[in-house]
Short mmCIF file of C-alpha atoms in Angstrom, two decimals:
data_model
loop_
_atom_site.label_atom_id
_atom_site.label_comp_id
_atom_site.label_asym_id
_atom_site.label_seq_id
_atom_site.Cartn_x
_atom_site.Cartn_y
_atom_site.Cartn_z
CA MET M 1 38.65 -4.08 258.19
CA CYS M 2 40.14 -7.16 259.80
CA VAL M 3 43.89 -7.88 259.34
CA VAL M 4 45.28 -11.39 259.13
CA LYS M 5 48.57 -10.96 257.27
CA ARG M 6 50.13 -8.53 254.84
CA ALA M 7 52.86 -7.55 252.34
CA VAL M 8 53.57 -9.17 249.00
CA LYS M 9 55.54 -8.35 245.86
CA TYR M 10 53.11 -7.28 243.12
CA VAL M 11 54.48 -6.74 239.63
CA HIS M 12 52.15 -3.84 238.79
CA GLY M 13 52.94 -1.94 241.97
CA TYR M 14 50.54 0.23 243.94
CA ALA M 15 51.03 3.69 242.41
CA PRO M 16 47.88 5.84 242.09
CA GLU M 17 48.04 5.76 238.26
CA GLU M 18 48.13 1.99 238.40
CA LEU M 19 45.11 1.81 240.66
CA ASP M 20 43.19 4.14 238.31
CA ARG M 21 44.24 1.91 235.41
CA LEU M 22 42.76 -1.17 237.10
CA VAL M 23 39.43 0.52 237.65
CA GLY M 24 39.30 1.99 234.13
CA SER M 25 40.20 -1.35 232.57
CA ALA M 26 37.47 -3.06 234.58
CA ASP M 27 34.90 -0.66 233.08
CA THR M 28 36.03 -1.49 229.53
CA LEU M 29 35.92 -5.22 230.13
CA GLN M 30 32.92 -5.48 232.44
CA ASN M 31 30.58 -7.32 230.06
CA LEU M 32 33.33 -9.61 228.82
CA LEU M 33 34.45 -10.72 232.27
CA HIS M 34 31.12 -10.76 234.12
CA GLY M 35 28.73 -11.69 231.32
CA ALA M 36 28.62 -15.39 232.19
CA ILE M 37 28.46 -14.97 235.99
CA ALA M 38 25.10 -15.10 237.78
CA TYR M 39 25.24 -15.72 241.53
CA PRO M 40 21.75 -16.27 243.00
CA ALA M 41 20.47 -13.91 245.68
CA GLY M 42 21.13 -15.21 249.16
CA THR M 43 24.40 -16.93 248.29
CA LEU M 44 27.65 -16.26 250.13
CA VAL M 45 30.44 -15.30 247.73
CA LEU M 46 34.15 -14.93 248.47
CA GLU M 47 36.17 -12.57 246.28
CA ALA M 48 39.77 -13.69 246.68
CA GLY M 49 42.22 -10.85 245.99
CA CYS M 50 39.87 -7.92 245.46
CA GLY M 51 42.64 -5.32 245.16
CA VAL M 52 41.20 -1.82 244.84
CA GLY M 53 37.70 -3.22 244.28
CA ALA M 54 37.72 -2.88 240.49
CA GLN M 55 35.66 -6.10 240.12
CA THR M 56 33.91 -5.85 243.51
CA ARG M 57 31.44 -3.24 242.35
CA PHE M 58 30.43 -5.31 239.32
CA LEU M 59 29.97 -8.41 241.47
CA LEU M 60 27.60 -6.41 243.65
CA GLU M 61 25.80 -4.55 240.86
CA ARG M 62 25.30 -7.61 238.67
CA ASN M 63 24.42 -10.10 241.42
CA PRO M 64 21.91 -8.37 243.66
CA GLY M 65 21.17 -10.03 246.97
CA ILE M 66 24.48 -11.86 247.41
CA THR M 67 26.58 -11.52 250.53
CA LEU M 68 30.10 -10.68 249.41
CA VAL M 69 33.29 -11.13 251.40
CA SER M 70 36.25 -9.51 249.62
CA VAL M 71 39.76 -10.25 250.83
CA ASP M 72 43.17 -8.95 249.83
CA ILE M 73 46.63 -8.95 251.34
CA ALA M 74 47.36 -5.29 250.54
CA ARG M 75 46.03 -2.88 253.14
CA GLU M 76 46.21 0.23 250.93
CA SER M 77 44.22 -1.43 248.18
CA LEU M 78 41.59 -2.63 250.63
CA LEU M 79 41.17 0.84 252.10
CA ARG M 80 40.62 2.19 248.62
CA ALA M 81 38.17 -0.59 247.80
CA GLN M 82 36.29 0.06 251.01
CA ALA M 83 36.12 3.78 250.26
CA ALA M 84 34.70 3.08 246.81
CA ILE M 85 32.26 0.31 247.72
CA GLY M 86 31.18 1.27 251.23
CA ARG M 87 29.19 -1.29 253.15
CA GLY M 88 28.25 -3.35 250.09
CA ALA M 89 30.92 -5.93 250.82
CA CYS M 90 32.73 -7.15 253.92
CA PHE M 91 36.44 -6.38 253.45
CA LEU M 92 39.12 -8.44 255.12
CA GLN M 93 42.90 -8.28 254.96
CA SER M 94 44.33 -11.78 254.72
CA ASP M 95 46.79 -14.13 253.05
CA LEU M 96 44.95 -16.16 250.40
CA TYR M 97 46.75 -19.33 251.39
CA ARG M 98 45.50 -19.12 254.98
CA LEU M 99 42.09 -17.52 255.00
CA PRO M 100 40.37 -17.46 258.39
CA PHE M 101 37.23 -19.33 257.31
CA ALA M 102 35.93 -22.76 258.15
CA PRO M 103 35.86 -25.40 255.40
CA ALA M 104 32.70 -25.52 253.28
CA SER M 105 31.62 -21.97 254.17
CA PHE M 106 31.00 -20.36 250.75
CA ASP M 107 28.66 -20.98 247.83
CA HIS M 108 30.99 -19.39 245.29
CA VAL M 109 34.53 -18.09 245.00
CA PHE M 110 35.54 -15.41 242.49
CA ILE M 111 39.20 -14.74 241.77
CA CYS M 112 40.36 -12.37 239.02
CA TYR M 113 43.91 -11.42 237.94
CA VAL M 114 45.37 -12.96 241.11
CA LEU M 115 46.73 -16.44 240.34
CA GLU M 116 49.17 -14.93 237.81
CA HIS M 117 50.92 -13.10 240.65
CA LEU M 118 51.22 -16.01 243.09
CA PRO M 119 54.30 -18.22 243.46
CA HIS M 120 52.03 -21.20 244.26
CA PRO M 121 48.73 -20.75 242.39
CA LEU M 122 47.75 -24.39 242.81
CA ASP M 123 48.09 -24.18 246.60
CA ALA M 124 45.87 -21.10 246.55
CA LEU M 125 43.24 -22.87 244.43
CA ARG M 126 43.23 -25.85 246.77
CA ALA M 127 42.89 -23.61 249.82
CA LEU M 128 40.00 -21.75 248.19
CA ALA M 129 38.31 -24.95 247.00
CA ALA M 130 38.32 -26.21 250.58
CA LEU M 131 36.21 -23.20 251.57
CA LEU M 132 33.45 -24.12 249.11
CA LYS M 133 30.33 -26.00 250.08
CA PRO M 134 29.86 -29.26 248.14
CA GLY M 135 28.74 -28.36 244.62
CA GLY M 136 30.05 -24.80 244.99
CA THR M 137 31.86 -23.11 242.12
CA LEU M 138 35.11 -21.27 241.77
CA THR M 139 35.39 -18.78 238.91
CA ALA M 140 38.93 -17.80 237.99
CA ILE M 141 39.73 -15.11 235.41
CA GLU M 142 43.31 -14.71 234.25
CA GLY M 143 45.10 -13.12 231.35
CA ASP M 144 47.89 -14.57 229.27
CA HIS M 145 50.46 -12.04 228.16
CA GLY M 146 51.72 -14.51 225.54
CA SER M 147 48.32 -14.25 223.86
CA ALA M 148 48.93 -10.67 222.79
CA PHE M 149 49.75 -9.76 219.23
CA PHE M 150 49.38 -6.54 217.34
CA TYR M 151 49.84 -4.63 214.12
CA PRO M 152 52.06 -2.87 213.28
CA GLU M 153 54.51 -5.07 215.19
CA THR M 154 57.83 -3.30 215.61
CA ALA M 155 60.77 -5.10 217.19
CA GLU M 156 60.86 -2.52 219.99
CA ALA M 157 57.15 -2.82 220.79
CA LEU M 158 57.49 -6.60 220.92
CA ALA M 159 60.55 -6.35 223.18
CA ALA M 160 58.80 -3.86 225.50
CA TRP M 161 55.71 -6.05 225.71
CA ARG M 162 57.79 -9.13 226.54
CA CYS M 163 59.29 -7.33 229.54
CA LEU M 164 55.99 -7.83 231.32
CA GLN M 165 56.30 -11.61 231.38
CA ARG M 166 60.04 -11.47 232.15
CA LEU M 167 59.41 -9.16 235.08
CA GLN M 168 56.57 -11.31 236.33
CA LEU M 169 58.77 -14.42 236.25
CA GLN M 170 61.41 -12.53 238.27
CA THR M 171 58.82 -11.51 240.85
CA SER M 172 57.48 -15.05 241.30
CA GLY M 173 54.42 -14.92 239.07
CA ASP M 174 53.47 -16.29 235.66
CA GLY M 175 51.99 -13.88 233.14
CA HIS M 176 51.27 -16.83 230.84
CA ILE M 177 48.97 -18.52 233.35
CA GLY M 178 45.82 -18.30 231.21
CA ARG M 179 46.82 -21.30 229.12
CA ARG M 180 47.50 -23.27 232.34
CA LEU M 181 44.12 -22.56 233.92
CA TYR M 182 42.54 -25.83 232.84
CA GLY M 183 45.41 -27.89 234.24
CA LEU M 184 45.50 -25.95 237.51
CA LEU M 185 41.76 -26.36 238.08
CA LYS M 186 42.04 -30.05 237.26
CA ALA M 187 44.93 -30.47 239.71
CA SER M 188 42.83 -28.75 242.39
CA ASN M 189 40.46 -31.74 242.16
CA ALA M 190 37.53 -29.97 240.58
CA LYS M 191 34.74 -32.34 239.54
CA LYS M 192 33.67 -30.27 236.52
CA ILE M 193 35.76 -27.71 234.66
CA ARG M 194 34.86 -25.37 231.83
CA VAL M 195 37.47 -22.95 230.55
CA ALA M 196 36.63 -20.43 227.84
CA PRO M 197 38.75 -17.78 226.11
CA LEU M 198 37.61 -14.18 226.50
CA PRO M 199 39.18 -12.41 223.52
CA VAL M 200 39.70 -8.66 223.47
CA TYR M 201 40.18 -7.28 219.99
CA CYS M 202 40.85 -3.62 219.23
CA ASP M 203 40.79 -1.90 215.85
CA PRO M 204 39.86 1.63 214.70
CA GLY M 205 36.30 0.39 214.09
CA HIS M 206 36.05 0.05 217.88
CA PRO M 207 37.55 3.37 219.08
CA GLU M 208 36.37 2.73 222.66
CA MET M 209 38.50 -0.45 222.72
CA MET M 210 41.51 1.25 221.13
CA ASP M 211 41.32 3.89 223.84
CA GLY M 212 40.10 1.86 226.82
CA PHE M 213 42.13 -1.27 226.23
CA ALA M 214 45.04 -0.82 223.78
CA ASP M 215 45.98 2.58 225.18
CA LYS M 216 44.76 2.85 228.76
CA THR M 217 45.05 -0.81 229.78
CA ILE M 218 47.97 -2.20 227.77
CA VAL M 219 50.15 0.88 227.39
CA GLY M 220 49.08 1.82 230.92
CA MET M 221 50.35 -1.52 232.21
CA LEU M 222 53.70 -0.95 230.51
CA LYS M 223 54.03 2.57 231.91
CA GLY M 224 53.33 1.08 235.34
CA ILE M 225 56.37 -1.24 235.14
CA GLU M 226 58.75 1.22 233.46
CA ASP M 227 60.81 2.03 236.55
CA GLU M 228 61.21 -1.64 237.39
CA VAL M 229 62.12 -2.61 233.80
CA LEU M 230 64.78 0.09 233.60
CA ALA M 231 66.11 -0.57 237.12
CA ARG M 232 66.52 -4.27 236.33
CA GLU M 233 67.98 -3.38 232.91
CA LEU M 234 65.59 -5.72 231.13
CA LEU M 235 65.82 -3.48 228.07
CA ALA M 236 67.89 -0.51 226.97
CA PRO M 237 65.98 2.68 227.87
CA GLU M 238 65.80 3.90 224.27
CA VAL M 239 64.43 0.56 223.06
CA TRP M 240 61.87 0.50 225.86
CA ARG M 241 60.69 4.05 225.17
CA LYS M 242 60.46 3.48 221.41
CA GLY M 243 58.48 0.29 222.06
CA VAL M 244 55.99 2.06 224.32
CA GLN M 245 55.72 4.93 221.83
CA ASP M 246 55.06 2.48 219.00
CA LEU M 247 52.17 0.95 220.96
CA ILE M 248 50.74 4.39 221.71
CA ALA M 249 51.00 5.24 218.00
CA LEU M 250 49.23 1.96 217.17
CA SER M 251 46.32 2.87 219.42
CA LYS M 252 45.91 6.19 217.57
CA SER M 253 46.46 4.89 214.03
CA ASP M 254 43.80 4.19 211.42
CA ASP M 255 44.84 0.60 210.69
CA GLY M 256 46.40 -0.63 213.94
CA THR M 257 45.05 -3.67 215.79
CA PHE M 258 45.68 -5.21 219.20
CA MET M 259 44.52 -8.60 220.41
CA TYR M 260 44.66 -10.09 223.89
CA THR M 261 42.94 -13.13 225.36
CA PHE M 262 41.76 -13.60 228.93
CA PHE M 263 40.53 -16.96 230.16
CA GLN M 264 37.61 -17.70 232.41
CA GLY M 265 37.59 -21.03 234.20
CA VAL M 266 34.60 -22.25 236.20
CA ALA M 267 35.23 -25.26 238.40
CA GLN M 268 32.75 -27.17 240.48
CA TYR M 269 33.92 -29.18 243.48
CA MET D 1 34.85 -26.11 184.31
CA CYS D 2 36.10 -23.00 182.57
CA VAL D 3 39.82 -22.19 182.60
CA VAL D 4 41.13 -18.64 182.67
CA LYS D 5 44.62 -18.98 184.13
CA ARG D 6 46.54 -21.36 186.38
CA ALA D 7 49.57 -22.28 188.53
CA VAL D 8 50.57 -20.73 191.84
CA LYS D 9 52.88 -21.52 194.75
CA TYR D 10 50.79 -22.65 197.70
CA VAL D 11 52.54 -23.17 201.04
CA HIS D 12 50.40 -26.13 202.11
CA GLY D 13 50.87 -28.01 198.83
CA TYR D 14 48.31 -30.22 197.13
CA ALA D 15 49.03 -33.69 198.60
CA PRO D 16 45.98 -35.91 199.25
CA GLU D 17 46.55 -35.86 203.05
CA GLU D 18 46.57 -32.06 202.94
CA LEU D 19 43.31 -31.93 201.01
CA ASP D 20 41.70 -34.30 203.54
CA ARG D 21 43.01 -32.07 206.32
CA LEU D 22 41.32 -29.02 204.82
CA VAL D 23 37.96 -30.77 204.62
CA GLY D 24 38.26 -32.27 208.15
CA SER D 25 39.26 -28.91 209.62
CA ALA D 26 36.29 -27.25 207.93
CA ASP D 27 33.96 -29.71 209.68
CA THR D 28 35.44 -28.84 213.09
CA LEU D 29 35.20 -25.11 212.52
CA GLN D 30 31.93 -24.91 210.56
CA ASN D 31 29.84 -23.13 213.19
CA LEU D 32 32.65 -20.78 214.13
CA LEU D 33 33.37 -19.65 210.58
CA HIS D 34 29.87 -19.67 209.12
CA GLY D 35 27.76 -18.81 212.17
CA ALA D 36 27.45 -15.12 211.32
CA ILE D 37 26.90 -15.53 207.57
CA ALA D 38 23.37 -15.48 206.14
CA TYR D 39 23.08 -14.84 202.40
CA PRO D 40 19.44 -14.39 201.34
CA ALA D 41 17.93 -16.77 198.80
CA GLY D 42 18.16 -15.45 195.29
CA THR D 43 21.48 -13.64 195.77
CA LEU D 44 24.50 -14.23 193.59
CA VAL D 45 27.56 -15.15 195.65
CA LEU D 46 31.18 -15.42 194.54
CA GLU D 47 33.50 -17.73 196.47
CA ALA D 48 37.00 -16.52 195.68
CA GLY D 49 39.57 -19.31 196.09
CA CYS D 50 37.37 -22.30 196.87
CA GLY D 51 40.21 -24.83 196.83
CA VAL D 52 38.87 -28.37 197.29
CA GLY D 53 35.44 -27.05 198.25
CA ALA D 54 35.88 -27.38 202.02
CA GLN D 55 33.81 -24.23 202.62
CA THR D 56 31.72 -24.50 199.44
CA ARG D 57 29.44 -27.17 200.85
CA PHE D 58 28.72 -25.13 203.99
CA LEU D 59 27.97 -22.04 201.90
CA LEU D 60 25.41 -24.09 199.98
CA GLU D 61 23.95 -25.99 202.97
CA ARG D 62 23.63 -22.95 205.20
CA ASN D 63 22.42 -20.47 202.57
CA PRO D 64 19.70 -22.27 200.60
CA GLY D 65 18.58 -20.62 197.41
CA ILE D 66 21.76 -18.71 196.63
CA THR D 67 23.52 -19.00 193.30
CA LEU D 68 27.15 -19.77 194.01
CA VAL D 69 30.10 -19.25 191.69
CA SER D 70 33.27 -20.79 193.11
CA VAL D 71 36.61 -19.96 191.54
CA ASP D 72 40.14 -21.17 192.16
CA ILE D 73 43.40 -21.10 190.26
CA ALA D 74 44.30 -24.74 190.95
CA ARG D 75 42.73 -27.18 188.51
CA GLU D 76 43.25 -30.29 190.66
CA SER D 77 41.53 -28.68 193.63
CA LEU D 78 38.62 -27.54 191.49
CA LEU D 79 38.12 -31.01 190.07
CA ARG D 80 37.96 -32.39 193.59
CA ALA D 81 35.57 -29.66 194.68
CA GLN D 82 33.38 -30.33 191.69
CA ALA D 83 33.37 -34.08 192.43
CA ALA D 84 32.33 -33.41 196.03
CA ILE D 85 29.75 -30.70 195.40
CA GLY D 86 28.32 -31.69 192.04
CA ARG D 87 26.05 -29.18 190.35
CA GLY D 88 25.40 -27.14 193.49
CA ALA D 89 27.92 -24.49 192.48
CA CYS D 90 29.36 -23.21 189.23
CA PHE D 91 33.11 -23.89 189.28
CA LEU D 92 35.54 -21.78 187.32
CA GLN D 93 39.33 -21.84 187.07
CA SER D 94 40.68 -18.31 187.15
CA ASP D 95 43.25 -15.92 188.55
CA LEU D 96 41.68 -13.93 191.41
CA TYR D 97 43.30 -10.72 190.22
CA ARG D 98 41.66 -10.95 186.80
CA LEU D 99 38.29 -12.63 187.16
CA PRO D 100 36.19 -12.73 183.98
CA PHE D 101 33.16 -10.93 185.41
CA ALA D 102 31.69 -7.53 184.73
CA PRO D 103 31.85 -4.88 187.47
CA ALA D 104 28.93 -4.85 189.94
CA SER D 105 27.85 -8.42 189.16
CA PHE D 106 27.67 -10.05 192.62
CA ASP D 107 25.64 -9.49 195.78
CA HIS D 108 28.29 -11.03 198.04
CA VAL D 109 31.86 -12.25 197.93
CA PHE D 110 33.21 -14.91 200.31
CA ILE D 111 36.96 -15.50 200.63
CA CYS D 112 38.46 -17.84 203.22
CA TYR D 113 42.13 -18.73 203.90
CA VAL D 114 43.19 -17.15 200.59
CA LEU D 115 44.54 -13.63 201.24
CA GLU D 116 47.28 -15.09 203.47
CA HIS D 117 48.76 -16.88 200.44
CA LEU D 118 48.72 -13.96 198.00
CA PRO D 119 51.69 -11.68 197.29
CA HIS D 120 49.27 -8.76 196.75
CA PRO D 121 46.22 -9.29 198.98
CA LEU D 122 45.10 -5.66 198.68
CA ASP D 123 45.04 -5.87 194.87
CA ALA D 124 42.90 -9.00 195.16
CA LEU D 125 40.47 -7.28 197.55
CA ARG D 126 40.15 -4.29 195.25
CA ALA D 127 39.54 -6.56 192.25
CA LEU D 128 36.87 -8.46 194.20
CA ALA D 129 35.25 -5.30 195.56
CA ALA D 130 34.84 -4.04 192.00
CA LEU D 131 32.69 -7.10 191.24
CA LEU D 132 30.20 -6.25 194.00
CA LYS D 133 26.93 -4.44 193.37
CA PRO D 134 26.59 -1.19 195.37
CA GLY D 135 25.90 -2.15 199.00
CA GLY D 136 27.25 -5.67 198.47
CA THR D 137 29.41 -7.31 201.11
CA LEU D 138 32.73 -9.06 201.09
CA THR D 139 33.38 -11.56 203.90
CA ALA D 140 37.03 -12.46 204.43
CA ILE D 141 38.17 -15.13 206.90
CA GLU D 142 41.85 -15.44 207.64
CA GLY D 143 43.98 -17.02 210.33
CA ASP D 144 46.95 -15.50 212.11
CA HIS D 145 49.69 -17.96 212.92
CA GLY D 146 51.18 -15.48 215.39
CA SER D 147 47.99 -15.81 217.42
CA ALA D 148 48.80 -19.38 218.42
CA PHE D 149 50.01 -20.27 221.89
CA PHE D 150 49.92 -23.47 223.81
CA TYR D 151 50.78 -25.39 226.95
CA PRO D 152 53.10 -27.08 227.54
CA GLU D 153 55.28 -24.85 225.39
CA THR D 154 58.58 -26.53 224.60
CA ALA D 155 61.30 -24.66 222.71
CA GLU D 156 61.14 -27.26 219.93
CA ALA D 157 57.35 -27.04 219.53
CA LEU D 158 57.60 -23.26 219.36
CA ALA D 159 60.40 -23.45 216.78
CA ALA D 160 58.46 -25.97 214.67
CA TRP D 161 55.32 -23.85 214.79
CA ARG D 162 57.23 -20.72 213.76
CA CYS D 163 58.44 -22.48 210.60
CA LEU D 164 54.94 -22.08 209.19
CA GLN D 165 55.16 -18.29 209.09
CA ARG D 166 58.80 -18.34 207.93
CA LEU D 167 57.91 -20.67 205.08
CA GLN D 168 54.90 -18.59 204.15
CA LEU D 169 57.03 -15.42 203.99
CA GLN D 170 59.47 -17.25 201.70
CA THR D 171 56.62 -18.34 199.40
CA SER D 172 55.16 -14.83 199.10
CA GLY D 173 52.37 -15.01 201.64
CA ASP D 174 51.76 -13.65 205.15
CA GLY D 175 50.63 -16.10 207.81
CA HIS D 176 50.08 -13.15 210.20
CA ILE D 177 47.50 -11.52 207.95
CA GLY D 178 44.60 -11.82 210.43
CA ARG D 179 45.76 -8.78 212.39
CA ARG D 180 46.03 -6.80 209.11
CA LEU D 181 42.52 -7.59 207.92
CA TYR D 182 40.98 -4.34 209.18
CA GLY D 183 43.65 -2.23 207.47
CA LEU D 184 43.42 -4.16 204.21
CA LEU D 185 39.64 -3.84 204.06
CA LYS D 186 39.93 -0.15 204.85
CA ALA D 187 42.51 0.34 202.10
CA SER D 188 40.16 -1.43 199.67
CA ASN D 189 37.77 1.50 200.15
CA ALA D 190 35.05 -0.33 202.05
CA LYS D 191 32.34 1.98 203.40
CA LYS D 192 31.66 -0.11 206.49
CA ILE D 193 33.99 -2.62 208.12
CA ARG D 194 33.47 -4.98 211.02
CA VAL D 195 36.27 -7.35 212.00
CA ALA D 196 35.79 -9.90 214.77
CA PRO D 197 38.14 -12.49 216.25
CA LEU D 198 37.04 -16.11 215.99
CA PRO D 199 38.98 -17.84 218.78
CA VAL D 200 39.57 -21.58 218.76
CA TYR D 201 40.48 -22.96 222.18
CA CYS D 202 41.31 -26.59 222.86
CA ASP D 203 41.66 -28.29 226.24
CA PRO D 204 40.92 -31.84 227.46
CA GLY D 205 37.43 -30.69 228.46
CA HIS D 206 36.76 -30.36 224.70
CA PRO D 207 38.19 -33.64 223.35
CA GLU D 208 36.63 -33.05 219.92
CA MET D 209 38.65 -29.83 219.63
CA MET D 210 41.86 -31.44 220.87
CA ASP D 211 41.43 -34.11 218.20
CA GLY D 212 39.85 -32.12 215.37
CA PHE D 213 41.85 -28.92 215.75
CA ALA D 214 45.03 -29.30 217.86
CA ASP D 215 45.90 -32.68 216.36
CA LYS D 216 44.30 -32.99 212.92
CA THR D 217 44.38 -29.31 211.90
CA ILE D 218 47.47 -27.85 213.57
CA VAL D 219 49.75 -30.89 213.70
CA GLY D 220 48.34 -31.88 210.31
CA MET D 221 49.36 -28.50 208.92
CA LEU D 222 52.91 -28.99 210.21
CA LYS D 223 53.15 -32.50 208.78
CA GLY D 224 52.05 -31.03 205.45
CA ILE D 225 55.04 -28.64 205.32
CA GLU D 226 57.64 -31.07 206.74
CA ASP D 227 59.39 -31.84 203.44
CA GLU D 228 59.61 -28.16 202.56
CA VAL D 229 60.88 -27.17 206.04
CA LEU D 230 63.61 -29.80 205.95
CA ALA D 231 64.53 -29.13 202.30
CA ARG D 232 64.94 -25.41 203.06
CA GLU D 233 66.79 -26.26 206.29
CA LEU D 234 64.55 -23.97 208.32
CA LEU D 235 65.15 -26.22 211.33
CA ALA D 236 67.41 -29.15 212.21
CA PRO D 237 65.48 -32.37 211.52
CA GLU D 238 65.71 -33.59 215.12
CA VAL D 239 64.41 -30.28 216.47
CA TRP D 240 61.57 -30.27 213.96
CA ARG D 241 60.54 -33.85 214.78
CA LYS D 242 60.70 -33.29 218.54
CA GLY D 243 58.60 -30.13 218.13
CA VAL D 244 55.91 -31.95 216.15
CA GLN D 245 55.97 -34.84 218.64
CA ASP D 246 55.58 -32.38 221.53
CA LEU D 247 52.46 -30.92 219.90
CA ILE D 248 51.04 -34.39 219.30
CA ALA D 249 51.71 -35.23 222.98
CA LEU D 250 49.97 -31.98 224.00
CA SER D 251 46.85 -32.96 222.06
CA LYS D 252 46.72 -36.29 223.94
CA SER D 253 47.64 -34.97 227.41
CA ASP D 254 45.26 -34.33 230.29
CA ASP D 255 46.29 -30.71 230.91
CA GLY D 256 47.46 -29.45 227.50
CA THR D 257 45.86 -26.44 225.82
CA PHE D 258 46.07 -24.89 222.36
CA MET D 259 44.70 -21.54 221.28
CA TYR D 260 44.43 -20.06 217.80
CA THR D 261 42.49 -17.05 216.52
CA PHE D 262 40.92 -16.60 213.12
CA PHE D 263 39.49 -13.27 212.03
CA GLN D 264 36.33 -12.59 210.12
CA GLY D 265 36.03 -9.28 208.35
CA VAL D 266 32.82 -8.12 206.71
CA ALA D 267 33.12 -5.09 204.46
CA GLN D 268 30.39 -3.23 202.66
CA TYR D 269 31.17 -1.17 199.56
#
């Protein structure tokens, strides 16, 4: 693995449970996030911010014959990705804003759950767009934590959920970036832009979603920021714990629902 | 038109502009709301709460050969529906809780944007379910005003938007009923239930949605409740007006987005 630069503040942290959560969540959402992506064999694809490789394996499995370069700034994540994926992709440690590639090198760029964590997402998009060959595409997938709503909605669960966005704002990200994706792609001088919502809806009629998304992904995400939320006193500990418990109870109930919307933007330059 | 009972408090009111809004919005959302519905020719279908007939014409156009009975409690709306639709459907004025039909009379029931306005939506569902033949289906489509989010999000636009749910709660409805649809159908003793989100996303890449939904439907809905919001002093007039103006500006901007999710539940009894 090549190293260009490292270290960044990442709201979800790098604990083992968190890394398992990312991989488990990717399984649950695979068809939703990758269903519309089809990179032709022989193309050179850059995965910007691959993390632990949760999406890397789907890029490889679903797009046979591509050459994949996966970069991330976090060395530990890259090592884990490399261990999981092996020689399928070329892994590189680098700052997204200053990738060591010549302009117009790639056919496609894929970036998932990354822009939300960056202080300057537009700069990153522009830097990545410059690496695309003319006519190349950039596919960006981002969530929007403000898209979430659920039933039953207790005051504590709502307050706990809102800590995620507050924490992200304090650590120089924007958890509500999904709704800004169109504008960011436009400002990056894309010629064509198509943004589509990717809704995730969980109810007891879809137990695999209640378990894989409402519980393991959403509650898992909250558990992953608990120390930080309590250390920063974003919420009283008893309110936080009741809120998380309420969401766990929702995911086990027989009439609870949880809704979250991701956005997929495809831009051509 | 037969009359069984009348009069009800309806948050959107019955002004001519509001009735035009309902029909225009139905045009924009036709494929989204009706895409999964296919009633076989020869079946007897009950439309519960047809209002001005905004959905009635799609039920008839898209399901040729059905016999459609459309009921509503509001005489003025029914007259307008009848004028628009003619003899295509049988119109009947009646209270949804006490419809004048024998048990097990209908093959299918269709109900759209109605449960959210009822003080006892579960009672209505149970009453409607009793009218279905064994194996018949009930299709319910409802919005969820808490599902809406947008960019740019000003404090005034958010406050104006939230008046819709507050007003609905004061007039014995629940504008957040979409997320409760699964639980309500379950409590109505359905044997099989499938609930799916129907997301509506607007950005400048979809100008017909920015105009037809963000502006004409959403802003139109707010304009329709303006008098009531100001009379009940839910918001200071200057805050309300700035909020509505901000949403209008969003629908005309080159990077604004608006997202709203409807839910479609299909229950078999």
